[in-house]
Coordinates of C-alpha atoms in Angstrom, one line a residue:
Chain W
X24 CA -12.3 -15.3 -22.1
X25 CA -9.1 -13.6 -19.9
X26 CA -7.4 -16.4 -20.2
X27 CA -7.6 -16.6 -23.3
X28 CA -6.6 -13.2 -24.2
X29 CA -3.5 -13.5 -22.0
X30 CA -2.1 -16.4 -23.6
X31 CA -2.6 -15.2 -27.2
X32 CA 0.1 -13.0 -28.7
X33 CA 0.1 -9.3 -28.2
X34 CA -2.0 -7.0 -30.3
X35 CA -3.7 -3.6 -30.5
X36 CA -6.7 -5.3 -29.8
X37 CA -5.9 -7.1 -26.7
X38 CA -4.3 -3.5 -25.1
X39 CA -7.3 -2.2 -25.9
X40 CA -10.1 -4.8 -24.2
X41 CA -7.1 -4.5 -21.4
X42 CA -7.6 -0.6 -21.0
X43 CA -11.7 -0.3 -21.7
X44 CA -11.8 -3.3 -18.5
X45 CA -9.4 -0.7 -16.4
X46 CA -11.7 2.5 -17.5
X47 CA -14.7 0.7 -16.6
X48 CA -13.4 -0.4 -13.0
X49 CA -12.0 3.4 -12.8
X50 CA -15.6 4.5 -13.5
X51 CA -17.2 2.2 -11.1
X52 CA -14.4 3.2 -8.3
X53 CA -15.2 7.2 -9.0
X54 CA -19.2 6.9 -9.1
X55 CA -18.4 4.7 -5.3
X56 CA -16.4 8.1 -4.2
X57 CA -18.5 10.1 -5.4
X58 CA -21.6 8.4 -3.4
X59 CA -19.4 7.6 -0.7
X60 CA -18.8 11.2 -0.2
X61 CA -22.7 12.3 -0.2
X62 CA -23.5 9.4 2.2
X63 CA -20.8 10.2 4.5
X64 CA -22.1 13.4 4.7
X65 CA -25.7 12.7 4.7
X66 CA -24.6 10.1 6.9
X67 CA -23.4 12.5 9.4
X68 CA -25.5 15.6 9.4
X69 CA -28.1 12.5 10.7
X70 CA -26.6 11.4 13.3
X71 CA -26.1 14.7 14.1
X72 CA -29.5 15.7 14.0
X73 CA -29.3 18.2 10.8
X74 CA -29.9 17.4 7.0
X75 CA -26.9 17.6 5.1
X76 CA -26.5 18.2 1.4
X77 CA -29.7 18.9 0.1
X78 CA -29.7 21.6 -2.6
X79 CA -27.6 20.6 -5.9
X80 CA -29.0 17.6 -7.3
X81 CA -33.1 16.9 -5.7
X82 CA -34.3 16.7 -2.1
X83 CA -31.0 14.2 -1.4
X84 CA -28.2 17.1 -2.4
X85 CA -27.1 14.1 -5.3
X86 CA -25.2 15.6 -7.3
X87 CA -23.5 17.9 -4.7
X88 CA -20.4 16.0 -4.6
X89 CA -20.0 16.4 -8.6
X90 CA -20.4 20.2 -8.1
X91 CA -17.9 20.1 -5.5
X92 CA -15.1 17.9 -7.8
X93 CA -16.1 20.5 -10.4
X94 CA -15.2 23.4 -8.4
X95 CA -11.7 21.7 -7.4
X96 CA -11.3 21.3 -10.8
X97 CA -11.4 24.6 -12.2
X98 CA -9.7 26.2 -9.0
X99 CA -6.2 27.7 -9.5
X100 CA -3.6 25.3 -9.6
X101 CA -1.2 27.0 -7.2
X102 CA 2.6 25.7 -6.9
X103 CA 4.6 27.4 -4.3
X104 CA 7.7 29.6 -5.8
X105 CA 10.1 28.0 -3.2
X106 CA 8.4 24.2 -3.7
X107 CA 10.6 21.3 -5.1
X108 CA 8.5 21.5 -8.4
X109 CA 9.0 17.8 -10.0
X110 CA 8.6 16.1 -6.8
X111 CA 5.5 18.5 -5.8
X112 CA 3.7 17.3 -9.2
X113 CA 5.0 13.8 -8.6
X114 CA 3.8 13.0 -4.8
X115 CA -0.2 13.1 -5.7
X116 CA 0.5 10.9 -8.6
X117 CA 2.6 8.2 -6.4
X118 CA -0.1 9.0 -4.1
X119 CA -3.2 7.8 -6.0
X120 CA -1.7 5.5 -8.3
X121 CA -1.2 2.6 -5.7
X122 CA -4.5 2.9 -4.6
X123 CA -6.2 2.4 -7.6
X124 CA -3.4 -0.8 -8.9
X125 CA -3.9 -3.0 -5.9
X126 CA -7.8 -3.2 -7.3
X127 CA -6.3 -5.2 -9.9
X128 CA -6.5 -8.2 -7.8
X129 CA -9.6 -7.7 -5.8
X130 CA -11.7 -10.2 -7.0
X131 CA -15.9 -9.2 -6.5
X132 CA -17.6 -12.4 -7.4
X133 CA -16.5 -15.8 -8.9
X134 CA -16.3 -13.7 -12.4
X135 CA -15.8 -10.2 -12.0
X136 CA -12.2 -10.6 -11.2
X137 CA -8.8 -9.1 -12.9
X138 CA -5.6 -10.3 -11.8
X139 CA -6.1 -13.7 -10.5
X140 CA -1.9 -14.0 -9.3
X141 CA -0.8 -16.3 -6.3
X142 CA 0.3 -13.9 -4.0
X143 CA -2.8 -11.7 -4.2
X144 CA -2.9 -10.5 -0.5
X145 CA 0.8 -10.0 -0.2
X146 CA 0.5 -7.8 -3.6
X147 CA -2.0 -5.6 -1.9
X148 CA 0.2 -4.8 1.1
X149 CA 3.3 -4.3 -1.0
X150 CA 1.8 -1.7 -3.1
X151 CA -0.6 -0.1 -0.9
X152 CA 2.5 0.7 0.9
X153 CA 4.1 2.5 -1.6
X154 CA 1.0 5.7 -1.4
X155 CA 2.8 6.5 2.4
X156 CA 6.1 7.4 0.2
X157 CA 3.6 9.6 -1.8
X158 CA 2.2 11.6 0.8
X159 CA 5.8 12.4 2.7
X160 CA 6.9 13.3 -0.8
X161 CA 4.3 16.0 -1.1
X162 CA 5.1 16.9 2.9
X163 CA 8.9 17.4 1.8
X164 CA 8.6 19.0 -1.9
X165 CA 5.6 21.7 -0.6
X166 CA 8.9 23.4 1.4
X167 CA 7.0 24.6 4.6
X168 CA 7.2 23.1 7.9
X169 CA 4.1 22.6 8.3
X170 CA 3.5 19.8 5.6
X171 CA 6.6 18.3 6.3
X172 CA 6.0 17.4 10.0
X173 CA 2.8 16.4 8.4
X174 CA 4.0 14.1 6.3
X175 CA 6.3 13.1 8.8
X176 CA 3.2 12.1 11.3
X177 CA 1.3 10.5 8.3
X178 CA 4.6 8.3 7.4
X179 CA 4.7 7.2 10.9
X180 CA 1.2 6.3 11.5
X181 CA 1.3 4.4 8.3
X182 CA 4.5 2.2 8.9
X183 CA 3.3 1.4 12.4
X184 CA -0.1 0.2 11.5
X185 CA 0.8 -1.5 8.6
X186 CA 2.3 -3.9 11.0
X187 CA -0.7 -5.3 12.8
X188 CA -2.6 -5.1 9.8
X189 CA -0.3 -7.7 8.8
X190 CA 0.0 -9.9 11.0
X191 CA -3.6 -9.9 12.0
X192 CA -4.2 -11.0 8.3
X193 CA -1.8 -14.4 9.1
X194 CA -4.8 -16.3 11.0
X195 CA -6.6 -16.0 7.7
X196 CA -3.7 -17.2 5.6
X197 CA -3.2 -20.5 8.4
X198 CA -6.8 -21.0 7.6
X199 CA -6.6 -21.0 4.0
X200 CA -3.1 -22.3 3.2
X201 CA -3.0 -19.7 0.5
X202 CA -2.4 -16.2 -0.5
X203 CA -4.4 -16.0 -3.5
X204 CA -7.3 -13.7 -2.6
X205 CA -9.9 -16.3 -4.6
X206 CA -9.2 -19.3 -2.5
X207 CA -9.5 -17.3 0.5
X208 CA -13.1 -16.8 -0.1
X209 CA -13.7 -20.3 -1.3
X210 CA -11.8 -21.0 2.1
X211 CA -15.4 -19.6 3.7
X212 CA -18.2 -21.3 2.2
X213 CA -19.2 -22.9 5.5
X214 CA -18.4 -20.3 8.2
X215 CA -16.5 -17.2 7.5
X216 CA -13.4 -16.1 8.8
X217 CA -15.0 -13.3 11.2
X218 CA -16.1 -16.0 13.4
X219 CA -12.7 -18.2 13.2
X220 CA -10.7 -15.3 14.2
X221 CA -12.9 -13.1 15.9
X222 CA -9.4 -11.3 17.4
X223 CA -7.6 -10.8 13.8
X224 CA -10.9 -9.5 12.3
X225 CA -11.1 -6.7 15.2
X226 CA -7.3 -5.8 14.7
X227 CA -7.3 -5.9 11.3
X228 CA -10.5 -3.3 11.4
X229 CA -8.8 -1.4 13.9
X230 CA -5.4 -0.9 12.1
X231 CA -7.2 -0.5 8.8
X232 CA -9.0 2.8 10.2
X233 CA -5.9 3.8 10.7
X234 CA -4.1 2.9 7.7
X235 CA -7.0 5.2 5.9
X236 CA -6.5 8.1 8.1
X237 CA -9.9 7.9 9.8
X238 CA -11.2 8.8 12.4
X239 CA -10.3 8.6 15.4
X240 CA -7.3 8.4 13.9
X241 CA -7.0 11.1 11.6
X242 CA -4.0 12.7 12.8
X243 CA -2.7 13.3 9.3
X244 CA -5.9 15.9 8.3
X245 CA -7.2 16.6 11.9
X246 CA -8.6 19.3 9.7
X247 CA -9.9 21.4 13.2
X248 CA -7.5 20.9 15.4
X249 CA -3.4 20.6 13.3
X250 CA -3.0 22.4 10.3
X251 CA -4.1 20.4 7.4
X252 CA -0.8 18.0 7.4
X253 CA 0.9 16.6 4.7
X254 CA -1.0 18.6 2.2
X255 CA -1.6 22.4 3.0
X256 CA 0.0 23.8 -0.1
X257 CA -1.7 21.6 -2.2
X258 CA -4.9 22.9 -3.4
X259 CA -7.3 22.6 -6.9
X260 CA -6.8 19.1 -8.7
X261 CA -3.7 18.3 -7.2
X262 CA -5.3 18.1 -3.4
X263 CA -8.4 16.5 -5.1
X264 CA -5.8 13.5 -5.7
X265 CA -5.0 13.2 -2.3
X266 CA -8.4 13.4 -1.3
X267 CA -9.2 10.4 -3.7
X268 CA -6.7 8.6 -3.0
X269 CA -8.0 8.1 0.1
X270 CA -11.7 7.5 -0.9
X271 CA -10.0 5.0 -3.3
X272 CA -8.2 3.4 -0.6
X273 CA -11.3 3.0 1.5
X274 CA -13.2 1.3 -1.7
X275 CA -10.2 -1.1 -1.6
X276 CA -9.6 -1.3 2.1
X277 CA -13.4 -2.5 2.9
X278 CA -13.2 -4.8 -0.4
X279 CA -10.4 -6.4 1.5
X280 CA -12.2 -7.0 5.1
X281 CA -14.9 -8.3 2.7
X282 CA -12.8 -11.0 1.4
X283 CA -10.9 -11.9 4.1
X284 CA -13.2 -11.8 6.9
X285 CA -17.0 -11.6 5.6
X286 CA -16.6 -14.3 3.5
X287 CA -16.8 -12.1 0.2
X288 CA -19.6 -13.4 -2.3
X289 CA -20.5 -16.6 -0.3
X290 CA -24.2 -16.0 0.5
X291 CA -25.6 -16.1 4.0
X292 CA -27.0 -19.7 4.0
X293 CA -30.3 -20.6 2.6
X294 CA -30.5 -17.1 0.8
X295 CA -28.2 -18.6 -2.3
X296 CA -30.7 -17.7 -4.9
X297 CA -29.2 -13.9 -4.4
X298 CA -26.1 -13.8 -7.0
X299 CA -23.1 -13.3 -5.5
X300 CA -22.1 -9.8 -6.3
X301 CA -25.2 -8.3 -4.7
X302 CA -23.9 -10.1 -1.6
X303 CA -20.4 -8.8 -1.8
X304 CA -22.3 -5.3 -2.1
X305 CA -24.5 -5.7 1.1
X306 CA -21.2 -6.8 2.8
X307 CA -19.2 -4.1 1.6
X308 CA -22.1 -1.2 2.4
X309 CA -22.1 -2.4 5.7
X310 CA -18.2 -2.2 5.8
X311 CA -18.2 1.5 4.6
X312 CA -21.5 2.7 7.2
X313 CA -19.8 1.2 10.1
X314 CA -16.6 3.5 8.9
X315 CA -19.0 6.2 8.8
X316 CA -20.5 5.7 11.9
X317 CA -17.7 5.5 13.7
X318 CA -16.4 9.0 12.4
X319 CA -19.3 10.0 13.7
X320 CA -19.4 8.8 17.3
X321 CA -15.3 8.6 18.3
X322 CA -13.4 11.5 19.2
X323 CA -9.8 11.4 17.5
X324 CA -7.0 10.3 19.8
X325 CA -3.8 12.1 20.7
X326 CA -0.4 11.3 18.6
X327 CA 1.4 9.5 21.1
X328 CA -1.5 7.6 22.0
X329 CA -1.8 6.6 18.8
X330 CA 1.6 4.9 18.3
X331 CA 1.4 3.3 21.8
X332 CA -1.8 1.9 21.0
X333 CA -0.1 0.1 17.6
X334 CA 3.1 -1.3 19.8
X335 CA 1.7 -1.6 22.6
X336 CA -2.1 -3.2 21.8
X337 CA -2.8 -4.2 18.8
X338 CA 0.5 -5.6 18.0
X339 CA 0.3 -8.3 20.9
X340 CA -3.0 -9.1 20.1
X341 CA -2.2 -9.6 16.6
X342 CA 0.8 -11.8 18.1
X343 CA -2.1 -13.9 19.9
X344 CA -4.3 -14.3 17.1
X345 CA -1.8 -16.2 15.2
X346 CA -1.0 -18.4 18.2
X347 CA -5.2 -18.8 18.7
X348 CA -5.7 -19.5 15.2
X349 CA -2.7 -21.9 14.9
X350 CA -4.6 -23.7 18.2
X351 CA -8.0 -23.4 16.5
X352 CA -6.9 -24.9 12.8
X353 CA -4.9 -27.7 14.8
X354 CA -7.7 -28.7 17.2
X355 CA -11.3 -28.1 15.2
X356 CA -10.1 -27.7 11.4
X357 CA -8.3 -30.8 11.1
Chain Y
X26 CA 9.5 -8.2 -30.7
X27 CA 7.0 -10.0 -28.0
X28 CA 5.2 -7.8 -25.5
X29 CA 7.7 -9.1 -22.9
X30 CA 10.7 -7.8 -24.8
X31 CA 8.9 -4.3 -24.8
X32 CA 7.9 -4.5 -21.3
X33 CA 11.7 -6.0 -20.7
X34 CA 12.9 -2.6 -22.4
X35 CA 10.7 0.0 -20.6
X36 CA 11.7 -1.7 -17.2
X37 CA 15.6 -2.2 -17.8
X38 CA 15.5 1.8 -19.1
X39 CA 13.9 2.6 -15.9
X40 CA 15.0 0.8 -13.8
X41 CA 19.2 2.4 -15.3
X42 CA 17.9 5.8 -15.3
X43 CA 16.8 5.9 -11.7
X44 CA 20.0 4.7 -11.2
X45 CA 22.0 7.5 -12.9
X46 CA 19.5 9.9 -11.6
X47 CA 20.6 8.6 -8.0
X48 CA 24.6 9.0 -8.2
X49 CA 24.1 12.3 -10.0
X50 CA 21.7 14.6 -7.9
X51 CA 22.7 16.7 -5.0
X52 CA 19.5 16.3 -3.2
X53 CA 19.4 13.8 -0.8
X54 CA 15.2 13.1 -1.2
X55 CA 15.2 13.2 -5.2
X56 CA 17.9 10.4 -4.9
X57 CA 15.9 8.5 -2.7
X58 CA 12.7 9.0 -5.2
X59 CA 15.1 7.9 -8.3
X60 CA 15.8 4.9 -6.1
X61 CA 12.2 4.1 -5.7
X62 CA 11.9 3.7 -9.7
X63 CA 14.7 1.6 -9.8
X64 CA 13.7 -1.0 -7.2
X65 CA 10.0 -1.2 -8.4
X66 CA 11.2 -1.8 -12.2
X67 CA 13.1 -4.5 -10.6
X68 CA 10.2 -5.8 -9.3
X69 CA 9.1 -5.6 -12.9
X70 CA 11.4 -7.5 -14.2
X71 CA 11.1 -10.3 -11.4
X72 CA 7.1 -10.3 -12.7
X73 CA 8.0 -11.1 -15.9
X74 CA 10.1 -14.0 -14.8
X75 CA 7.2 -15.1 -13.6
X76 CA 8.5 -14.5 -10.0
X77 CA 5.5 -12.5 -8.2
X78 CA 6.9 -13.7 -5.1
X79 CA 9.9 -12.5 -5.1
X80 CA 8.8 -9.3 -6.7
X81 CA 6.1 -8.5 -4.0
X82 CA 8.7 -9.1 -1.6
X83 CA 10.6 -6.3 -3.5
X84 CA 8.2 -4.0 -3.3
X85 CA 7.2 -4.9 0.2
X86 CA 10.3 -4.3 1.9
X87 CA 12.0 -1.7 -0.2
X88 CA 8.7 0.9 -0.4
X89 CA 8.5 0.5 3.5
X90 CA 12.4 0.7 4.2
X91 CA 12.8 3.5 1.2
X92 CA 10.2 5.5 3.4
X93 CA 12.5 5.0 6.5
X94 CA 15.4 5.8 4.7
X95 CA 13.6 9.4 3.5
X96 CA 12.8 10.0 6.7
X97 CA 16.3 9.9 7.9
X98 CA 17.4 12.1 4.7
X99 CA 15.3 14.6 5.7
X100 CA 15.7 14.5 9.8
X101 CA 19.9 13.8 9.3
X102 CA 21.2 15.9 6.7
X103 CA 20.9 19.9 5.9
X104 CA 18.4 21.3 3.8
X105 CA 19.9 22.9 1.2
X106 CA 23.7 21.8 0.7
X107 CA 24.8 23.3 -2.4
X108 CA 28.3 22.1 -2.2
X109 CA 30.4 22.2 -5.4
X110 CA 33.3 19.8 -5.3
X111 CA 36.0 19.7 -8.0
X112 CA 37.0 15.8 -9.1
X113 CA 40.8 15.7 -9.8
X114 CA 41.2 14.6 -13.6
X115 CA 43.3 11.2 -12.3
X116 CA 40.3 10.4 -9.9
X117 CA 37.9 10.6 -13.4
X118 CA 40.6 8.4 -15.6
X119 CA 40.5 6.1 -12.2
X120 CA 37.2 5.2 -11.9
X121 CA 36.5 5.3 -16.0
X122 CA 39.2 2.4 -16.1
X123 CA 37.1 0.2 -13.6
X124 CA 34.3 0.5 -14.9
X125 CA 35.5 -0.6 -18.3
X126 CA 37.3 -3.1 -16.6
X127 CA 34.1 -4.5 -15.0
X128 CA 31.7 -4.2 -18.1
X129 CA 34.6 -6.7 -20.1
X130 CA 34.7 -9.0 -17.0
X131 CA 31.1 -9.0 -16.7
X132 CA 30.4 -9.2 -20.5
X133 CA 32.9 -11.9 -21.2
X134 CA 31.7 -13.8 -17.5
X135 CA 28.1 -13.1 -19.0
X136 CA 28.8 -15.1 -22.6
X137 CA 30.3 -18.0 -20.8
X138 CA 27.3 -18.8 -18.3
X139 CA 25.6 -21.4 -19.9
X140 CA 22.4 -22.6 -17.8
X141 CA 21.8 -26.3 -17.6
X142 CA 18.5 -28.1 -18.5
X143 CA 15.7 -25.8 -16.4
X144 CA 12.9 -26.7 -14.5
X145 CA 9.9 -25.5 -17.3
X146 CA 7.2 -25.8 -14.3
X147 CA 9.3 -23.6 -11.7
X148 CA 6.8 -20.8 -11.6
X149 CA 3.8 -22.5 -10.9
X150 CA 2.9 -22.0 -7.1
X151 CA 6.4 -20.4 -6.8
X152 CA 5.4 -19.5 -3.1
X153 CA 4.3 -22.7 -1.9
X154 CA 8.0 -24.3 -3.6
X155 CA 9.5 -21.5 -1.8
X156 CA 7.6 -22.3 1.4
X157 CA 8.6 -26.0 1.3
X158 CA 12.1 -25.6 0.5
X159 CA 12.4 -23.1 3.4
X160 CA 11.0 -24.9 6.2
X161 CA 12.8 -28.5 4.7
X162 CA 15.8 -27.5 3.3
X163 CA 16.7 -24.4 5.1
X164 CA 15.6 -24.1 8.6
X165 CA 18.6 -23.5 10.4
X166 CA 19.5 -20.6 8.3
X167 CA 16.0 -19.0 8.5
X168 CA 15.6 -19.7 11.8
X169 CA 19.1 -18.2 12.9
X170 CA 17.6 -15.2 10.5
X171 CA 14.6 -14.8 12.4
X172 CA 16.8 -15.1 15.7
X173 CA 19.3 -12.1 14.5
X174 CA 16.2 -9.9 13.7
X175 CA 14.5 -10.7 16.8
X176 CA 18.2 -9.8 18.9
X177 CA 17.9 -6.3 16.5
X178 CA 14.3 -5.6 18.1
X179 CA 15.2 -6.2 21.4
X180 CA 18.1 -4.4 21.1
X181 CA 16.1 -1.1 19.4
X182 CA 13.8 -1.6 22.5
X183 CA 16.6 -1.3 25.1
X184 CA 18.3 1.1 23.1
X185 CA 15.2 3.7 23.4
X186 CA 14.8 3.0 27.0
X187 CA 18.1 3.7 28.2
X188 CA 17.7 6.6 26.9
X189 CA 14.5 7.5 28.1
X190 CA 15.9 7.1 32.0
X191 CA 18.9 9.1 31.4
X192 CA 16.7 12.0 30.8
X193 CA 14.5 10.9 34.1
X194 CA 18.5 11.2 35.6
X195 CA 19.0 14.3 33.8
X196 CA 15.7 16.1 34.8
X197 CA 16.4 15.2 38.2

């Protein structure tokens, strides 16, 4: 039926299918962060042995997070006097937007797919990179010092993980011969990439905790130990944007490891009867708990230590994986 | 008027204003945002040539180098410079005559191009076309690319250490 609709001639009609498809992803991505933010928490008052959320909402605290959106919603909206105004109002937009366009060629089973383009992995780098000109924008415009080496820190961190990220990703694309995220996954019907490229899958996980400013390396919040970062003058709706952002980023950033290493809605042999978004769901759950778990068991590590873990680890090893996986294609794939 | 003539129009307006926006502020960040809308309505436009390659690319390098070049704005320059210069009246006239010059050049250059018979299937699998012709065509040149960037790696590398000893000396 998309295809058809793209290759008919514009109309009010087709802008509006267009727009209710995009409203009904957004819907779907804000319900995730919404959940995603109760079971982090519940997640974490478990493992460290208290309850968590539990009033608003029944026994499980369930509608605690919509309280919470509510209350940033009808905060203040506070604009420093001595802030660079358009760019302050500007930054969470350029922030957020990125993160919610590069769902656009995420595709969650062999249907439920938008953009089906060539260069599908290469179009989520490209824009997801744009969101790290967003958050030094809000460090700059906010005028304070603070925020600015904040932004600074969170500009740095981004650019130098964004390079393993990438290049642990090439193994995959040797594998597949593609770029399109769809033939990736039909790349893994028999054995998915996790096990092809054990060393790219570990990087890649690595570097993409870093890329959303998790824990342990969550040096651009490190909300107890540096001021807040990037965005300490930023509070009410506009710091909400931040703050989704980065739950958007993490819906989109586990989609990704479930495509490209996990084999995305390929079932687990002899359980094909399960349809195949159910199994991108498991896959992706057990992406986002193994974030979770981890911000709850790692302490965070110390800046430099940070970058000389990107230069000076992960980028080598990415640098092996594509010779392994080069080795590995020629010798067994063949 | 097709949707791609509209899209076509939003992108080209953009993609000019963040351009005048650019030469005309003071501020050294706001013309590095106004630069960021020009090179992503590039992209744009690239997209609707059916180019996602080459507009990806766009996007990938210029967001990450546009960051980098931010970065230096703000470490490099002052905070608040609120220079006023006055132009000379001759230096105005100057540069009003070339660009004149250069939009008949251009226009007149622009009316005489006349494209022979194109390839109708060049889009699809654009990246795999490009691929090929890279690695048959063009090795030398994109391996003697790769060479230069890997000499400007190195040479950032040495750079940093050098100095790093010559504070060792200086502590010392």
């Amino acid at each position: 039926m998309i295809e058809h609709l793209l290759q008919s001639p514009p109309g009010w009609i087709h802008f509006l299918i267009f727009f209710c498809l995009g409203a009904i992803l957004l819907a779907i991505v804000l319900g995730f962060v919404t959940y995603a933010i109760l079971a982090e928490r519940k997640v974490l008052g478990f493992m460290q042995i208290r309850i968590g959320p539990n009033r608003i909402g029944g026994r499980f605290g369930l509608l605690q997070t919509v309280a919470d959106v509510f209350k940033l919603l009808i905060k203040e909206d506070i604009i420093p006097k001595l802030a660079d105004r358009p760019l302050f109002i500007l930054a969470p937009i350029l922030a957020f937007a990125p993160s919610f366009l590069v769902l656009a060629v995420m595709p969650f089973s062999e249907n439920v797919k938008f953009a089906d383009i060539g260069v599908g992995l290469l179009y989520y780098i490209a824009v997801s990179g744009i969101s790290a000109i967003g958050m030094l924008l809000g460090g700059w415009a906010s005028n304070n010092k603070y925020s600015l080496l904040g932004g600074m820190r969170s500009a740095a961190q981004m650019i130098s993980y964004e390079i393993p990220l990438v290049m642990s990703v090439i193994g995959v694309i040797l594998f597949t011969g593609s770029l399109n995220l769809t033939d990736i996954v039909e790349g893994q019907k028999h054995v998915a990439y996790m096990f092809l490229s054990p060393i790219g899958f570990i990087v890649f996980f690595i570097s993409s905790l870093a890329e959303l400013s998790r824990t342990p390396f969550d040096l651009p919040e490190a909300e107890s130990e540096l001021v807040a970062g990037y965005h300490v003058e930023y509070s009410g709706f506009r710091w909400a944007f931040f703050m989704l952002a980065e739950y958007v980023y993490l819906f989109a950033m586990a989609s990704l490891m479930t495509v490209l290493f996990l084999g995305g809605w390929n079932p687990i042999p002899f359980l094909g009867f399960i349809p195949g978004v159910i199994w991108f769901a498991l896959k992706f759950s057990l992406i986002v708990f193994i974030m979770i778990w981890i911000r709850g068991t790692f302490p965070r590590i110390r800046a430099d230590q940070l970058m000389e873990f990107a230069w000076k680890v992960l980028l080598p090893l990415a640098l092996l994986n594509i010779f392994v996986s080069a080795a590995v294609k020629e010798l067994f794939l063949k | 008027m097709t949707g791609e003539m509209i899209a076509f129009f939003i992108l080209a307006l953009v993609a000019i204003c963040g351009g005048v926006f650019m030469i005309h502020s003071e501020n050294v960040v706001h013309m590095v945002v106004s630069l960021i809308f020009t090179f992503l309505s590039i992209a744009g436009i690239y997209i609707l040539l059916s180019a996602e390659f080459v507009a990806v690319v766009q996007v990938l390098i210029y967001s990450g180098a546009i960051t980098i070049i931010m970065l230096f704005g703000i470490m490099l320059t002052k905070h608040d410079p609120k220079s006023e210069k006055r132009i000379a009246k001759s230096r105005i006239l100057a540069v009003g005559t070339g660009v004149v010059a250069f939009f008949i050049i251009m226009f007149l250059a622009i009316n005489k191009l006349s494209f022979k018979q194109q390839d109708v299937e060049l889009y699809v699998h654009n990246v795999k076309k490009i691929g090929i012709e890279l690695y048959s065509k063009y090795v030398i040149p994109f391996e003697l690319t790769s060479i230069l960037l890997l000499v400007a790696l190195i040479g950032a590398v040495v750079l940093a250490k050098k100095d790093e000893s010559e504070e060792m000396n200086e502590h010392e």
